[in-house]
PDB file of C-alpha atoms in Angstrom:
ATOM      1  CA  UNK M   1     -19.024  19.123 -21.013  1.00  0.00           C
ATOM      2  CA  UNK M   2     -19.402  19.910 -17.033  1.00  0.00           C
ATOM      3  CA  UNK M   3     -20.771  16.489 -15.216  1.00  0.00           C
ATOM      4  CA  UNK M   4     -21.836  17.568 -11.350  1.00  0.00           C
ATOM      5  CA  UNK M   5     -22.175  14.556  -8.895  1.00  0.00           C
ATOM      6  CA  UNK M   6     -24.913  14.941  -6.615  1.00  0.00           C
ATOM      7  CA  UNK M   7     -23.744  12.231  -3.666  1.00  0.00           C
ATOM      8  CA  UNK M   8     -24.597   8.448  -4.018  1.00  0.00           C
ATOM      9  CA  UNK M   9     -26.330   7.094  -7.073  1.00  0.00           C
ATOM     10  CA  UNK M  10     -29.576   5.949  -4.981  1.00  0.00           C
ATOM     11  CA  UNK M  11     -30.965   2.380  -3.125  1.00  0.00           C
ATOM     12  CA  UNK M  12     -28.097   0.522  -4.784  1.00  0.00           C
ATOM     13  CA  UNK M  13     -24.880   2.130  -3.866  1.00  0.00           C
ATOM     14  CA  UNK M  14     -26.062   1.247  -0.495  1.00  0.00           C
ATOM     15  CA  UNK M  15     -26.476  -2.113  -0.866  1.00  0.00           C
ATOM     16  CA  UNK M  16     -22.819  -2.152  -2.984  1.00  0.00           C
ATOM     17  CA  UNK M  17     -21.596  -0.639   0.674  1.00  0.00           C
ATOM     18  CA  UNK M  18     -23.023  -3.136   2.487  1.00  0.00           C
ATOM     19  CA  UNK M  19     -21.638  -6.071   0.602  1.00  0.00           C
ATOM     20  CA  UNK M  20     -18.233  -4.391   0.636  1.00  0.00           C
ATOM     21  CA  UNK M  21     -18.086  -4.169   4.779  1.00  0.00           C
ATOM     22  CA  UNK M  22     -19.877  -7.752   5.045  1.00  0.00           C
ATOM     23  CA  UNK M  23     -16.617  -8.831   2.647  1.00  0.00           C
ATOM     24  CA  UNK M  24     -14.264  -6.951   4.841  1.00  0.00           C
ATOM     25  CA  UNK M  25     -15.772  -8.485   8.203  1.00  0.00           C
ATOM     26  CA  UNK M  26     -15.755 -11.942   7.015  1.00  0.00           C
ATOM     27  CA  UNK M  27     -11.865 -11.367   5.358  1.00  0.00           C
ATOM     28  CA  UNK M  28     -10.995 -10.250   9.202  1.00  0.00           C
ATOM     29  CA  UNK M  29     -12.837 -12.752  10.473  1.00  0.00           C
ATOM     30  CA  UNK M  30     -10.995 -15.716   8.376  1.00  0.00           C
ATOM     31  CA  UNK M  31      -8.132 -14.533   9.801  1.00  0.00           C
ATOM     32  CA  UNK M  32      -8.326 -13.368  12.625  1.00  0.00           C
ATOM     33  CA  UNK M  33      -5.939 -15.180  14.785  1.00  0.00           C
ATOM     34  CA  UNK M  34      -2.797 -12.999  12.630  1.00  0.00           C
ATOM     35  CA  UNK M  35      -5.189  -9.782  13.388  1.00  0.00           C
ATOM     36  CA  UNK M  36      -5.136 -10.416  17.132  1.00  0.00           C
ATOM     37  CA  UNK M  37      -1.428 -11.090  17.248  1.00  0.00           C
ATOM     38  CA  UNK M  38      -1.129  -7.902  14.882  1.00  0.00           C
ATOM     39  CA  UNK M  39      -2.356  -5.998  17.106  1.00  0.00           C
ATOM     40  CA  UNK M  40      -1.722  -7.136  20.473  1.00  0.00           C
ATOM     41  CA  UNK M  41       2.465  -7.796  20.207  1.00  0.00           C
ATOM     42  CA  UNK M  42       4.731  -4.841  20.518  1.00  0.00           C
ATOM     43  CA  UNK M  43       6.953  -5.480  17.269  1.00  0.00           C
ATOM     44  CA  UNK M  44       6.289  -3.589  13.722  1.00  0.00           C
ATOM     45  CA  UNK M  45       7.592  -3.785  10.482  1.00  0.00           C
ATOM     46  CA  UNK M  46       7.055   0.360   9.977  1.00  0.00           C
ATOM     47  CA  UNK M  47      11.060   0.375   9.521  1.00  0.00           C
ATOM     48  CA  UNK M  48      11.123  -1.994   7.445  1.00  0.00           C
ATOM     49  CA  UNK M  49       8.170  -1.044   5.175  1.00  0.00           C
ATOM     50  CA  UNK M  50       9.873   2.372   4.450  1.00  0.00           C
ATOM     51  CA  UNK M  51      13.387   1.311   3.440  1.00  0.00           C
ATOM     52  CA  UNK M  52      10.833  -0.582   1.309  1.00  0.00           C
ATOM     53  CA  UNK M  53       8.883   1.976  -0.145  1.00  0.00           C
ATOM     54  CA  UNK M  54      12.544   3.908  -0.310  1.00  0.00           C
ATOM     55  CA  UNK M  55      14.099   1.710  -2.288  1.00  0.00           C
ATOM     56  CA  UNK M  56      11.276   1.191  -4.332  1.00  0.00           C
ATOM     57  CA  UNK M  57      10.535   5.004  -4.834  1.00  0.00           C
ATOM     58  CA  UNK M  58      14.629   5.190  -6.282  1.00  0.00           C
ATOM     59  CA  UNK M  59      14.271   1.906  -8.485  1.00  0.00           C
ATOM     60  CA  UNK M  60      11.218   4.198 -10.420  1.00  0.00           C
ATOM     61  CA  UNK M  61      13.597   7.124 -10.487  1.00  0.00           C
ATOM     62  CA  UNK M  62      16.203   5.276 -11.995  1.00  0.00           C
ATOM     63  CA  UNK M  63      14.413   3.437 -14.674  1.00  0.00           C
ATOM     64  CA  UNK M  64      15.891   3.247 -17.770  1.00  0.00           C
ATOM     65  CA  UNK M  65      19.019   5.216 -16.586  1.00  0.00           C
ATOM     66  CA  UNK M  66      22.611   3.336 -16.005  1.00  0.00           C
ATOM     67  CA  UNK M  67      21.829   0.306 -14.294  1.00  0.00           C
ATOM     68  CA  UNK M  68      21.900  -1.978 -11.380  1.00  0.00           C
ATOM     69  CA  UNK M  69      25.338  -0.367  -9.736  1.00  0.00           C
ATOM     70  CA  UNK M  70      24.173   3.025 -10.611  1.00  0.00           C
ATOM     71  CA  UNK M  71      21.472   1.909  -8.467  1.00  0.00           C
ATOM     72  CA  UNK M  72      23.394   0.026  -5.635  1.00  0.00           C
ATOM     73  CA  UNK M  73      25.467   3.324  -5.458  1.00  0.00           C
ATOM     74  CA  UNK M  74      22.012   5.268  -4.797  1.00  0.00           C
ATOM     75  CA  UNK M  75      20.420   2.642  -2.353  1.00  0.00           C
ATOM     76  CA  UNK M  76      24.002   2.512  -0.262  1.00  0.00           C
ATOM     77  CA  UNK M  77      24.366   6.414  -0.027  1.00  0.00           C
ATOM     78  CA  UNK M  78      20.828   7.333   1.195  1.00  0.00           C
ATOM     79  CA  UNK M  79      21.097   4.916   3.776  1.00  0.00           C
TER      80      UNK M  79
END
């Protein structure tokens, strides 16, 4: 069975849009004194997000395999 997809689904998935942004606006909005410090101050947690994602990517890899100092080994000689 081939199913094509012609662009949006009509009136509604416009109005679906526009509830999503209003949501988004008034989620910024609600807080945005942590949005204006986010943005304005010269510090970021990019380092710290990707030993994050690093260690999280060799925790997946090592399911199910030796264990936790298997693992410690791993984490301590990619560093």
């Amino acid at each position: 069975m081939i199913i094509t997809y012609a662009g949006r689904a009509g009136p509604g998935s416009v109005e679906s849009d526009r509830k999503s942004l209003v949501s988004f606006v008034n989620g910024i909005g609600s807080d945005l004194g942590a949005v204006v410090v986010g943005l304005s101050l010269p510090f970021s947690s990019g380092a710290v997000e990707g030993q994050v994602n690093r260690i999280k990517m060799l925790k997946r890899q090592m399911f199910g395999r030796a264990g936790l100092d298997l693992l410690r080994k791993r984490v301590l000689l990619t560093a």
